[in-house]
Amino acid sequence: VPVLLFVAAPYIRRYVAGGQCTSTAKLEGKVAIITGANTGIGKETARDLARRGKVIVACRDIAKAEAAASEIRAETGNQQVIVKKLDLADTKSIREFAEKFLAEEKELHILINNAGVMLCPYSKTVDGFEMHLGVNHLGHFLLTFLLLECLKQSAPARVVNVSSLAHHGGRIRFHDLHGEKSYNRGLAYCHSKLANVLFTRELARRLQGKSQGRVEFTANALHPGSVHSELVRHSLVMTWLWKIFSFFLKTPQEGAQTSIYCAVAEELDSVTGQYFSDCQPAYVSPRGRDDETAKKLWSVSCELLGIQWD
């Protein structure tokens, strides 16, 4: 058995690694924002995109972000890797980030909503939203809303939402969105990832309805795979499992491939409202295809954030 495992190891690793983004598209003169790009797949996405164009690293922890950006600048030779403070658990911080970005930059071509929390003990954001829903969905919903006009004016532009296979286990519990009646941290993560898929679907539908002919603005979601990253830090059990089974998990660089693919692949120029995994279209749960729930979630999200987005 050990000999068999030794022989099979490279093949197992190749299978675990999954799809690779082979696009050589350059992003000269283009600007990309990546949230949560100081660690994990966000950092690897930033590293790749920095070889192609200008990257804004949008993070809560400025010290970690500066360290990551410095490393990427040194490796890629691209000095246009810029750190900006963004705390998705605080709508004031999101608005300040957008305001500063719009004052300093004329264009935005790629917005990668990558940051996320997972398996948090019950807690709320500054604005009183359950943490998973607040950071993973509402924070990115507001950020996209605030940057939408800039994206439209910079078209062709792309919004890329990092969701998860976990969306299959999610439900949008409109009667208890903030988990005040019952809370399970695993399910809370699943619910927020389903919200990512539904937001992507509804955003694409609305944008398509307003565009004529060729799609100049696309929105797609993705599952990065099971990645060995810091995302499981809130669970001691998951942290240990991740260490034990790390051989069967993607590295952050492998996990970033579908994010990169959705951001740059030329064949996706007019593809919108889709869900990808391993750099190819993937199956969406029936709940993730429910247009009525998507519309209602959009409306409720606007209400919670105090915005009008028609």
PDB file of C-alpha atoms in Angstrom:
ATOM      1  CA  VAL A   1       0.000   0.000   0.000  1.00  0.00           C
ATOM      2  CA  PRO A   2       2.717   2.610   0.840  1.00  0.00           C
ATOM      3  CA  VAL A   3       4.389   1.871  -2.537  1.00  0.00           C
ATOM      4  CA  LEU A   4       1.059   2.267  -4.358  1.00  0.00           C
ATOM      5  CA  LEU A   5       0.398   5.544  -2.566  1.00  0.00           C
ATOM      6  CA  PHE A   6       3.891   6.764  -3.459  1.00  0.00           C
ATOM      7  CA  VAL A   7       3.336   5.934  -7.135  1.00  0.00           C
ATOM      8  CA  ALA A   8      -0.180   7.398  -7.170  1.00  0.00           C
ATOM      9  CA  ALA A   9       0.710  10.570  -5.227  1.00  0.00           C
ATOM     10  CA  PRO A  10       1.529  12.796  -8.250  1.00  0.00           C
ATOM     11  CA  TYR A  11      -1.699  11.740  -9.990  1.00  0.00           C
ATOM     12  CA  ILE A  12      -3.770  12.371  -6.856  1.00  0.00           C
ATOM     13  CA  ARG A  13      -2.170  15.806  -6.462  1.00  0.00           C
ATOM     14  CA  ARG A  14      -2.852  16.632 -10.117  1.00  0.00           C
ATOM     15  CA  TYR A  15      -6.502  15.652  -9.663  1.00  0.00           C
ATOM     16  CA  VAL A  16      -6.832  17.677  -6.429  1.00  0.00           C
ATOM     17  CA  ALA A  17      -5.228  20.738  -8.072  1.00  0.00           C
ATOM     18  CA  GLY A  18      -8.150  20.917 -10.522  1.00  0.00           C
ATOM     19  CA  GLY A  19      -8.456  23.335 -13.429  1.00  0.00           C
ATOM     20  CA  GLN A  20      -5.786  25.863 -14.310  1.00  0.00           C
ATOM     21  CA  CYS A  21      -6.314  29.280 -15.862  1.00  0.00           C
ATOM     22  CA  THR A  22      -4.222  29.305 -19.038  1.00  0.00           C
ATOM     23  CA  SER A  23      -5.190  32.797 -20.219  1.00  0.00           C
ATOM     24  CA  THR A  24      -2.270  35.096 -20.955  1.00  0.00           C
ATOM     25  CA  ALA A  25      -4.518  38.182 -21.175  1.00  0.00           C
ATOM     26  CA  LYS A  26      -2.771  41.383 -20.135  1.00  0.00           C
ATOM     27  CA  LEU A  27      -4.536  44.101 -18.141  1.00  0.00           C
ATOM     28  CA  GLU A  28      -2.393  47.056 -19.205  1.00  0.00           C
ATOM     29  CA  GLY A  29      -4.131  50.288 -18.275  1.00  0.00           C
ATOM     30  CA  LYS A  30      -6.774  48.330 -16.367  1.00  0.00           C
ATOM     31  CA  VAL A  31      -7.580  48.360 -12.644  1.00  0.00           C
ATOM     32  CA  ALA A  32      -8.672  45.433 -10.477  1.00  0.00           C
ATOM     33  CA  ILE A  33      -9.899  45.445  -6.864  1.00  0.00           C
ATOM     34  CA  ILE A  34      -9.575  42.262  -4.809  1.00  0.00           C
ATOM     35  CA  THR A  35     -11.103  42.150  -1.325  1.00  0.00           C
ATOM     36  CA  GLY A  36      -9.318  40.091   1.326  1.00  0.00           C
ATOM     37  CA  ALA A  37      -6.167  39.870  -0.772  1.00  0.00           C
ATOM     38  CA  ASN A  38      -3.654  39.691   2.099  1.00  0.00           C
ATOM     39  CA  THR A  39      -3.888  35.914   2.509  1.00  0.00           C
ATOM     40  CA  GLY A  40      -5.054  32.666   0.900  1.00  0.00           C
ATOM     41  CA  ILE A  41      -6.637  32.627  -2.541  1.00  0.00           C
ATOM     42  CA  GLY A  42      -7.111  36.412  -2.486  1.00  0.00           C
ATOM     43  CA  LYS A  43      -3.358  36.943  -2.176  1.00  0.00           C
ATOM     44  CA  GLU A  44      -2.643  34.431  -4.955  1.00  0.00           C
ATOM     45  CA  THR A  45      -5.245  36.093  -7.188  1.00  0.00           C
ATOM     46  CA  ALA A  46      -3.558  39.449  -6.541  1.00  0.00           C
ATOM     47  CA  ARG A  47      -0.148  37.924  -7.303  1.00  0.00           C
ATOM     48  CA  ASP A  48      -1.361  36.669 -10.690  1.00  0.00           C
ATOM     49  CA  LEU A  49      -3.238  39.838 -11.642  1.00  0.00           C
ATOM     50  CA  ALA A  50      -0.232  41.969 -10.648  1.00  0.00           C
ATOM     51  CA  ARG A  51       1.658  40.286 -13.506  1.00  0.00           C
ATOM     52  CA  ARG A  52      -1.019  41.667 -15.824  1.00  0.00           C
ATOM     53  CA  GLY A  53      -1.988  45.135 -14.541  1.00  0.00           C
ATOM     54  CA  LYS A  54      -2.827  47.422 -11.605  1.00  0.00           C
ATOM     55  CA  VAL A  55      -4.212  45.791  -8.456  1.00  0.00           C
ATOM     56  CA  ILE A  56      -5.921  47.345  -5.429  1.00  0.00           C
ATOM     57  CA  VAL A  57      -5.548  45.133  -2.366  1.00  0.00           C
ATOM     58  CA  ALA A  58      -8.602  45.925  -0.206  1.00  0.00           C
ATOM     59  CA  CYS A  59      -8.199  44.580   3.338  1.00  0.00           C
ATOM     60  CA  ARG A  60      -9.167  45.100   6.963  1.00  0.00           C
ATOM     61  CA  ASP A  61      -5.667  44.393   8.332  1.00  0.00           C
ATOM     62  CA  ILE A  62      -3.407  47.045   6.774  1.00  0.00           C
ATOM     63  CA  ALA A  63      -0.170  45.621   8.216  1.00  0.00           C
ATOM     64  CA  LYS A  64      -0.806  42.153   6.724  1.00  0.00           C
ATOM     65  CA  ALA A  65      -1.957  43.718   3.466  1.00  0.00           C
ATOM     66  CA  GLU A  66       1.194  45.850   3.183  1.00  0.00           C
ATOM     67  CA  ALA A  67       3.371  42.785   3.811  1.00  0.00           C
ATOM     68  CA  ALA A  68       1.514  40.830   1.093  1.00  0.00           C
ATOM     69  CA  ALA A  69       1.621  43.750  -1.357  1.00  0.00           C
ATOM     70  CA  SER A  70       5.335  44.306  -0.730  1.00  0.00           C
ATOM     71  CA  GLU A  71       6.029  40.628  -1.454  1.00  0.00           C
ATOM     72  CA  ILE A  72       3.954  40.757  -4.667  1.00  0.00           C
ATOM     73  CA  ARG A  73       5.634  43.990  -5.841  1.00  0.00           C
ATOM     74  CA  ALA A  74       9.084  42.465  -5.314  1.00  0.00           C
ATOM     75  CA  GLU A  75       8.146  39.249  -7.118  1.00  0.00           C
ATOM     76  CA  THR A  76       6.302  40.762 -10.086  1.00  0.00           C
ATOM     77  CA  GLY A  77       8.196  44.023 -10.444  1.00  0.00           C
ATOM     78  CA  ASN A  78       4.841  45.801 -10.575  1.00  0.00           C
ATOM     79  CA  GLN A  79       4.753  48.829  -8.254  1.00  0.00           C
ATOM     80  CA  GLN A  80       1.050  49.315  -9.004  1.00  0.00           C
ATOM     81  CA  VAL A  81      -0.054  46.998  -6.189  1.00  0.00           C
ATOM     82  CA  ILE A  82      -1.808  49.390  -3.844  1.00  0.00           C
ATOM     83  CA  VAL A  83      -3.211  48.732  -0.369  1.00  0.00           C
ATOM     84  CA  LYS A  84      -6.501  50.289   0.752  1.00  0.00           C
ATOM     85  CA  LYS A  85      -8.331  49.844   4.046  1.00  0.00           C
ATOM     86  CA  LEU A  86     -11.668  48.024   3.771  1.00  0.00           C
ATOM     87  CA  ASP A  87     -13.596  46.439   6.639  1.00  0.00           C
ATOM     88  CA  LEU A  88     -16.593  44.586   5.206  1.00  0.00           C
ATOM     89  CA  ALA A  89     -18.081  44.257   8.688  1.00  0.00           C
ATOM     90  CA  ASP A  90     -18.602  48.040   8.825  1.00  0.00           C
ATOM     91  CA  THR A  91     -20.670  49.887   6.193  1.00  0.00           C
ATOM     92  CA  LYS A  92     -18.958  53.175   7.146  1.00  0.00           C
ATOM     93  CA  SER A  93     -15.594  51.653   6.184  1.00  0.00           C
ATOM     94  CA  ILE A  94     -17.060  50.332   2.890  1.00  0.00           C
ATOM     95  CA  ARG A  95     -18.401  53.785   2.010  1.00  0.00           C
ATOM     96  CA  GLU A  96     -15.088  55.448   2.905  1.00  0.00           C
ATOM     97  CA  PHE A  97     -13.172  52.943   0.774  1.00  0.00           C
ATOM     98  CA  ALA A  98     -15.455  53.548  -2.235  1.00  0.00           C
ATOM     99  CA  GLU A  99     -15.307  57.317  -1.778  1.00  0.00           C
ATOM    100  CA  LYS A 100     -11.486  57.354  -1.698  1.00  0.00           C
ATOM    101  CA  PHE A 101     -11.199  54.941  -4.601  1.00  0.00           C
ATOM    102  CA  LEU A 102     -13.548  57.004  -6.799  1.00  0.00           C
ATOM    103  CA  ALA A 103     -11.653  60.182  -5.900  1.00  0.00           C
ATOM    104  CA  GLU A 104      -8.298  58.647  -6.864  1.00  0.00           C
ATOM    105  CA  GLU A 105      -9.130  56.350  -9.784  1.00  0.00           C
ATOM    106  CA  LYS A 106     -11.003  57.130 -12.980  1.00  0.00           C
ATOM    107  CA  GLU A 107     -11.724  53.530 -13.973  1.00  0.00           C
ATOM    108  CA  LEU A 108     -12.430  50.076 -12.539  1.00  0.00           C
ATOM    109  CA  HIS A 109     -12.451  47.034 -14.792  1.00  0.00           C
ATOM    110  CA  ILE A 110     -12.484  44.061 -12.406  1.00  0.00           C
ATOM    111  CA  LEU A 111     -14.040  43.752  -8.947  1.00  0.00           C
ATOM    112  CA  ILE A 112     -13.295  40.452  -7.202  1.00  0.00           C
ATOM    113  CA  ASN A 113     -15.459  40.041  -4.109  1.00  0.00           C
ATOM    114  CA  ASN A 114     -13.193  37.470  -2.481  1.00  0.00           C
ATOM    115  CA  ALA A 115     -13.015  38.229   1.277  1.00  0.00           C
ATOM    116  CA  GLY A 116     -15.033  36.038   3.579  1.00  0.00           C
ATOM    117  CA  VAL A 117     -15.517  34.627   7.052  1.00  0.00           C
ATOM    118  CA  MET A 118     -16.350  31.027   7.903  1.00  0.00           C
ATOM    119  CA  LEU A 119     -17.557  29.139  10.973  1.00  0.00           C
ATOM    120  CA  CYS A 120     -17.606  32.218  13.225  1.00  0.00           C
ATOM    121  CA  PRO A 121     -19.086  31.910  16.696  1.00  0.00           C
ATOM    122  CA  TYR A 122     -22.287  33.970  16.786  1.00  0.00           C
ATOM    123  CA  SER A 123     -21.494  37.642  16.401  1.00  0.00           C
ATOM    124  CA  LYS A 124     -22.734  40.705  14.583  1.00  0.00           C
ATOM    125  CA  THR A 125     -21.158  43.353  12.374  1.00  0.00           C
ATOM    126  CA  VAL A 126     -20.938  47.019  13.412  1.00  0.00           C
ATOM    127  CA  ASP A 127     -24.339  47.539  11.758  1.00  0.00           C
ATOM    128  CA  GLY A 128     -26.017  44.612  13.528  1.00  0.00           C
ATOM    129  CA  PHE A 129     -25.937  42.030  10.727  1.00  0.00           C
ATOM    130  CA  GLU A 130     -25.095  38.389  11.475  1.00  0.00           C
ATOM    131  CA  MET A 131     -21.368  38.139  10.701  1.00  0.00           C
ATOM    132  CA  HIS A 132     -21.434  35.629   7.794  1.00  0.00           C
ATOM    133  CA  LEU A 133     -24.316  37.365   6.051  1.00  0.00           C
ATOM    134  CA  GLY A 134     -22.905  40.815   6.827  1.00  0.00           C
ATOM    135  CA  VAL A 135     -19.360  40.239   5.542  1.00  0.00           C
ATOM    136  CA  ASN A 136     -19.832  37.586   2.845  1.00  0.00           C
ATOM    137  CA  HIS A 137     -22.993  39.004   1.272  1.00  0.00           C
ATOM    138  CA  LEU A 138     -24.141  42.434   2.467  1.00  0.00           C
ATOM    139  CA  GLY A 139     -20.645  43.976   2.587  1.00  0.00           C
ATOM    140  CA  HIS A 140     -19.917  42.946  -0.994  1.00  0.00           C
ATOM    141  CA  PHE A 141     -23.444  43.883  -2.112  1.00  0.00           C
ATOM    142  CA  LEU A 142     -22.900  47.440  -0.828  1.00  0.00           C
ATOM    143  CA  LEU A 143     -19.373  47.646  -2.250  1.00  0.00           C
ATOM    144  CA  THR A 144     -20.589  46.586  -5.707  1.00  0.00           C
ATOM    145  CA  PHE A 145     -23.447  49.098  -5.529  1.00  0.00           C
ATOM    146  CA  LEU A 146     -21.079  51.960  -4.668  1.00  0.00           C
ATOM    147  CA  LEU A 147     -18.653  51.071  -7.487  1.00  0.00           C
ATOM    148  CA  LEU A 148     -21.263  50.135 -10.091  1.00  0.00           C
ATOM    149  CA  GLU A 149     -21.260  53.384 -12.102  1.00  0.00           C
ATOM    150  CA  CYS A 150     -17.467  53.361 -12.285  1.00  0.00           C
ATOM    151  CA  LEU A 151     -17.549  49.745 -13.509  1.00  0.00           C
ATOM    152  CA  LYS A 152     -20.195  50.575 -16.117  1.00  0.00           C
ATOM    153  CA  GLN A 153     -18.254  53.574 -17.391  1.00  0.00           C
ATOM    154  CA  SER A 154     -15.095  51.442 -17.632  1.00  0.00           C
ATOM    155  CA  ALA A 155     -16.808  48.666 -19.628  1.00  0.00           C
ATOM    156  CA  PRO A 156     -15.995  46.011 -20.567  1.00  0.00           C
ATOM    157  CA  ALA A 157     -15.952  45.249 -16.840  1.00  0.00           C
ATOM    158  CA  ARG A 158     -16.394  42.184 -14.648  1.00  0.00           C
ATOM    159  CA  VAL A 159     -17.681  41.424 -11.150  1.00  0.00           C
ATOM    160  CA  VAL A 160     -16.434  38.105  -9.762  1.00  0.00           C
ATOM    161  CA  ASN A 161     -18.076  36.742  -6.604  1.00  0.00           C
ATOM    162  CA  VAL A 162     -16.267  33.989  -4.703  1.00  0.00           C
ATOM    163  CA  SER A 163     -18.994  31.645  -3.485  1.00  0.00           C
ATOM    164  CA  SER A 164     -18.642  27.966  -2.581  1.00  0.00           C
ATOM    165  CA  LEU A 165     -19.951  24.459  -3.127  1.00  0.00           C
ATOM    166  CA  ALA A 166     -21.363  25.039   0.379  1.00  0.00           C
ATOM    167  CA  HIS A 167     -24.181  27.044  -1.250  1.00  0.00           C
ATOM    168  CA  HIS A 168     -25.860  23.649  -1.824  1.00  0.00           C
ATOM    169  CA  GLY A 169     -26.480  23.472   1.934  1.00  0.00           C
ATOM    170  CA  GLY A 170     -27.789  27.020   2.213  1.00  0.00           C
ATOM    171  CA  ARG A 171     -31.235  28.574   2.522  1.00  0.00           C
ATOM    172  CA  ILE A 172     -32.262  32.205   2.665  1.00  0.00           C
ATOM    173  CA  ARG A 173     -34.145  32.320   5.957  1.00  0.00           C
ATOM    174  CA  PHE A 174     -35.988  35.607   5.530  1.00  0.00           C
ATOM    175  CA  HIS A 175     -37.788  35.044   8.862  1.00  0.00           C
ATOM    176  CA  ASP A 176     -34.452  34.864  10.707  1.00  0.00           C
ATOM    177  CA  LEU A 177     -31.750  36.398   8.484  1.00  0.00           C
ATOM    178  CA  HIS A 178     -29.520  37.335  11.423  1.00  0.00           C
ATOM    179  CA  GLY A 179     -29.736  33.993  13.214  1.00  0.00           C
ATOM    180  CA  GLU A 180     -31.357  35.453  16.324  1.00  0.00           C
ATOM    181  CA  LYS A 181     -33.881  32.603  16.680  1.00  0.00           C
ATOM    182  CA  SER A 182     -31.515  29.761  15.816  1.00  0.00           C
ATOM    183  CA  TYR A 183     -27.864  29.740  14.805  1.00  0.00           C
ATOM    184  CA  ASN A 184     -25.518  27.130  13.422  1.00  0.00           C
ATOM    185  CA  ARG A 185     -22.178  28.491  12.263  1.00  0.00           C
ATOM    186  CA  GLY A 186     -21.720  25.878   9.537  1.00  0.00           C
ATOM    187  CA  LEU A 187     -25.157  26.573   8.099  1.00  0.00           C
ATOM    188  CA  ALA A 188     -24.689  30.342   8.469  1.00  0.00           C
ATOM    189  CA  TYR A 189     -21.696  30.046   6.134  1.00  0.00           C
ATOM    190  CA  CYS A 190     -23.752  27.985   3.656  1.00  0.00           C
ATOM    191  CA  HIS A 191     -26.577  30.558   3.718  1.00  0.00           C
ATOM    192  CA  SER A 192     -24.141  33.389   2.957  1.00  0.00           C
ATOM    193  CA  LYS A 193     -22.590  31.464   0.052  1.00  0.00           C
ATOM    194  CA  LEU A 194     -26.056  30.845  -1.403  1.00  0.00           C
ATOM    195  CA  ALA A 195     -26.638  34.597  -1.093  1.00  0.00           C
ATOM    196  CA  ASN A 196     -23.477  35.136  -3.217  1.00  0.00           C
ATOM    197  CA  VAL A 197     -24.885  32.926  -5.991  1.00  0.00           C
ATOM    198  CA  LEU A 198     -28.318  34.591  -5.908  1.00  0.00           C
ATOM    199  CA  PHE A 199     -26.805  38.094  -5.879  1.00  0.00           C
ATOM    200  CA  THR A 200     -24.672  37.206  -8.926  1.00  0.00           C
ATOM    201  CA  ARG A 201     -27.697  35.815 -10.761  1.00  0.00           C
ATOM    202  CA  GLU A 202     -29.883  38.843 -10.074  1.00  0.00           C
ATOM    203  CA  LEU A 203     -27.107  41.362 -10.813  1.00  0.00           C
ATOM    204  CA  ALA A 204     -26.448  39.687 -14.182  1.00  0.00           C
ATOM    205  CA  ARG A 205     -30.184  39.618 -14.983  1.00  0.00           C
ATOM    206  CA  ARG A 206     -30.591  43.329 -14.230  1.00  0.00           C
ATOM    207  CA  LEU A 207     -27.497  44.341 -16.174  1.00  0.00           C
ATOM    208  CA  GLN A 208     -28.445  42.228 -19.193  1.00  0.00           C
ATOM    209  CA  GLY A 209     -31.904  43.756 -19.235  1.00  0.00           C
ATOM    210  CA  LYS A 210     -30.368  47.227 -19.554  1.00  0.00           C
ATOM    211  CA  SER A 211     -27.689  46.409 -22.135  1.00  0.00           C
ATOM    212  CA  GLN A 212     -28.126  46.323 -25.888  1.00  0.00           C
ATOM    213  CA  GLY A 213     -26.445  43.597 -27.918  1.00  0.00           C
ATOM    214  CA  ARG A 214     -23.010  42.567 -26.632  1.00  0.00           C
ATOM    215  CA  VAL A 215     -22.652  42.174 -22.870  1.00  0.00           C
ATOM    216  CA  GLU A 216     -20.167  44.819 -21.689  1.00  0.00           C
ATOM    217  CA  PHE A 217     -20.563  44.170 -17.984  1.00  0.00           C
ATOM    218  CA  THR A 218     -20.550  40.643 -16.597  1.00  0.00           C
ATOM    219  CA  ALA A 219     -21.119  39.112 -13.166  1.00  0.00           C
ATOM    220  CA  ASN A 220     -20.140  35.524 -12.383  1.00  0.00           C
ATOM    221  CA  ALA A 221     -19.735  33.416  -9.240  1.00  0.00           C
ATOM    222  CA  LEU A 222     -17.393  30.539  -8.478  1.00  0.00           C
ATOM    223  CA  HIS A 223     -16.393  27.725  -6.162  1.00  0.00           C
ATOM    224  CA  PRO A 224     -12.606  27.839  -5.554  1.00  0.00           C
ATOM    225  CA  GLY A 225     -12.415  24.246  -4.283  1.00  0.00           C
ATOM    226  CA  SER A 226     -11.413  22.964  -0.865  1.00  0.00           C
ATOM    227  CA  VAL A 227      -8.375  25.107  -0.150  1.00  0.00           C
ATOM    228  CA  HIS A 228      -5.760  24.865   2.592  1.00  0.00           C
ATOM    229  CA  SER A 229      -6.129  28.413   3.922  1.00  0.00           C
ATOM    230  CA  GLU A 230      -6.836  30.466   7.052  1.00  0.00           C
ATOM    231  CA  LEU A 231     -10.591  30.503   6.351  1.00  0.00           C
ATOM    232  CA  VAL A 232     -11.209  27.686   8.885  1.00  0.00           C
ATOM    233  CA  ARG A 233      -9.349  29.514  11.699  1.00  0.00           C
ATOM    234  CA  HIS A 234     -12.510  29.871  13.817  1.00  0.00           C
ATOM    235  CA  SER A 235     -12.865  26.076  14.138  1.00  0.00           C
ATOM    236  CA  LEU A 236     -10.219  24.063  16.005  1.00  0.00           C
ATOM    237  CA  VAL A 237     -11.609  20.793  14.600  1.00  0.00           C
ATOM    238  CA  MET A 238     -11.535  22.056  10.995  1.00  0.00           C
ATOM    239  CA  THR A 239      -8.037  23.488  11.502  1.00  0.00           C
ATOM    240  CA  TRP A 240      -6.760  20.072  12.582  1.00  0.00           C
ATOM    241  CA  LEU A 241      -8.622  18.270   9.780  1.00  0.00           C
ATOM    242  CA  TRP A 242      -7.199  20.714   7.244  1.00  0.00           C
ATOM    243  CA  LYS A 243      -3.676  19.950   8.547  1.00  0.00           C
ATOM    244  CA  ILE A 244      -4.187  16.176   8.511  1.00  0.00           C
ATOM    245  CA  PHE A 245      -5.725  16.081   5.029  1.00  0.00           C
ATOM    246  CA  SER A 246      -3.699  18.924   3.502  1.00  0.00           C
ATOM    247  CA  PHE A 247      -2.427  16.562   0.780  1.00  0.00           C
ATOM    248  CA  PHE A 248      -6.010  16.307  -0.492  1.00  0.00           C
ATOM    249  CA  LEU A 249      -6.663  20.056  -0.404  1.00  0.00           C
ATOM    250  CA  LYS A 250      -5.809  22.673  -2.990  1.00  0.00           C
ATOM    251  CA  THR A 251      -2.995  25.085  -2.264  1.00  0.00           C
ATOM    252  CA  PRO A 252      -4.082  28.756  -2.240  1.00  0.00           C
ATOM    253  CA  GLN A 253      -2.423  29.136  -5.658  1.00  0.00           C
ATOM    254  CA  GLU A 254      -4.470  26.230  -7.055  1.00  0.00           C
ATOM    255  CA  GLY A 255      -7.604  27.564  -5.344  1.00  0.00           C
ATOM    256  CA  ALA A 256      -7.153  30.979  -6.977  1.00  0.00           C
ATOM    257  CA  GLN A 257      -7.282  29.610 -10.527  1.00  0.00           C
ATOM    258  CA  THR A 258     -11.039  29.898 -11.055  1.00  0.00           C
ATOM    259  CA  SER A 259     -11.108  33.445  -9.644  1.00  0.00           C
ATOM    260  CA  ILE A 260      -8.344  34.395 -12.092  1.00  0.00           C
ATOM    261  CA  TYR A 261     -10.144  32.587 -14.923  1.00  0.00           C
ATOM    262  CA  CYS A 262     -13.395  34.479 -14.257  1.00  0.00           C
ATOM    263  CA  ALA A 263     -11.465  37.766 -14.104  1.00  0.00           C
ATOM    264  CA  VAL A 264      -9.366  37.502 -17.271  1.00  0.00           C
ATOM    265  CA  ALA A 265     -10.338  34.644 -19.614  1.00  0.00           C
ATOM    266  CA  GLU A 266     -11.183  36.046 -23.065  1.00  0.00           C
ATOM    267  CA  GLU A 267     -13.831  33.371 -23.695  1.00  0.00           C
ATOM    268  CA  LEU A 268     -15.884  34.813 -20.821  1.00  0.00           C
ATOM    269  CA  ASP A 269     -16.123  38.305 -22.374  1.00  0.00           C
ATOM    270  CA  SER A 270     -19.893  37.985 -22.835  1.00  0.00           C
ATOM    271  CA  VAL A 271     -20.653  35.227 -20.306  1.00  0.00           C
ATOM    272  CA  THR A 272     -22.686  36.435 -17.323  1.00  0.00           C
ATOM    273  CA  GLY A 273     -24.803  35.089 -14.481  1.00  0.00           C
ATOM    274  CA  GLN A 274     -22.927  31.785 -14.412  1.00  0.00           C
ATOM    275  CA  TYR A 275     -21.234  29.701 -11.717  1.00  0.00           C
ATOM    276  CA  PHE A 276     -17.822  28.107 -12.222  1.00  0.00           C
ATOM    277  CA  SER A 277     -15.581  25.536 -10.569  1.00  0.00           C
ATOM    278  CA  ASP A 278     -12.174  24.333 -11.786  1.00  0.00           C
ATOM    279  CA  CYS A 279     -12.294  26.908 -14.611  1.00  0.00           C
ATOM    280  CA  GLN A 280     -15.462  25.481 -16.135  1.00  0.00           C
ATOM    281  CA  PRO A 281     -19.241  25.847 -15.662  1.00  0.00           C
ATOM    282  CA  ALA A 282     -20.532  23.980 -12.607  1.00  0.00           C
ATOM    283  CA  TYR A 283     -23.871  22.781 -11.248  1.00  0.00           C
ATOM    284  CA  VAL A 284     -25.907  25.297  -9.237  1.00  0.00           C
ATOM    285  CA  SER A 285     -28.321  24.057  -6.574  1.00  0.00           C
ATOM    286  CA  PRO A 286     -32.069  24.508  -7.258  1.00  0.00           C
ATOM    287  CA  ARG A 287     -32.168  27.151  -4.498  1.00  0.00           C
ATOM    288  CA  GLY A 288     -29.346  28.974  -6.285  1.00  0.00           C
ATOM    289  CA  ARG A 289     -31.508  29.117  -9.424  1.00  0.00           C
ATOM    290  CA  ASP A 290     -34.619  30.486  -7.703  1.00  0.00           C
ATOM    291  CA  ASP A 291     -35.275  33.856  -9.348  1.00  0.00           C
ATOM    292  CA  GLU A 292     -38.034  34.826  -6.921  1.00  0.00           C
ATOM    293  CA  THR A 293     -35.736  34.316  -3.917  1.00  0.00           C
ATOM    294  CA  ALA A 294     -32.978  36.240  -5.749  1.00  0.00           C
ATOM    295  CA  LYS A 295     -35.308  39.207  -6.321  1.00  0.00           C
ATOM    296  CA  LYS A 296     -36.538  39.153  -2.728  1.00  0.00           C
ATOM    297  CA  LEU A 297     -32.986  38.913  -1.344  1.00  0.00           C
ATOM    298  CA  TRP A 298     -32.006  41.910  -3.501  1.00  0.00           C
ATOM    299  CA  SER A 299     -34.899  43.946  -2.136  1.00  0.00           C
ATOM    300  CA  VAL A 300     -34.258  42.938   1.504  1.00  0.00           C
ATOM    301  CA  SER A 301     -30.514  43.645   1.127  1.00  0.00           C
ATOM    302  CA  CYS A 302     -31.262  47.164  -0.155  1.00  0.00           C
ATOM    303  CA  GLU A 303     -33.627  47.697   2.783  1.00  0.00           C
ATOM    304  CA  LEU A 304     -31.055  46.540   5.346  1.00  0.00           C
ATOM    305  CA  LEU A 305     -28.346  48.737   3.824  1.00  0.00           C
ATOM    306  CA  GLY A 306     -30.616  51.754   3.361  1.00  0.00           C
ATOM    307  CA  ILE A 307     -29.943  52.030  -0.377  1.00  0.00           C
ATOM    308  CA  GLN A 308     -32.042  52.206  -3.528  1.00  0.00           C
ATOM    309  CA  TRP A 309     -30.715  49.999  -6.312  1.00  0.00           C
ATOM    310  CA  ASP A 310     -33.144  49.652  -9.212  1.00  0.00           C
TER     311      ASP A 310
END
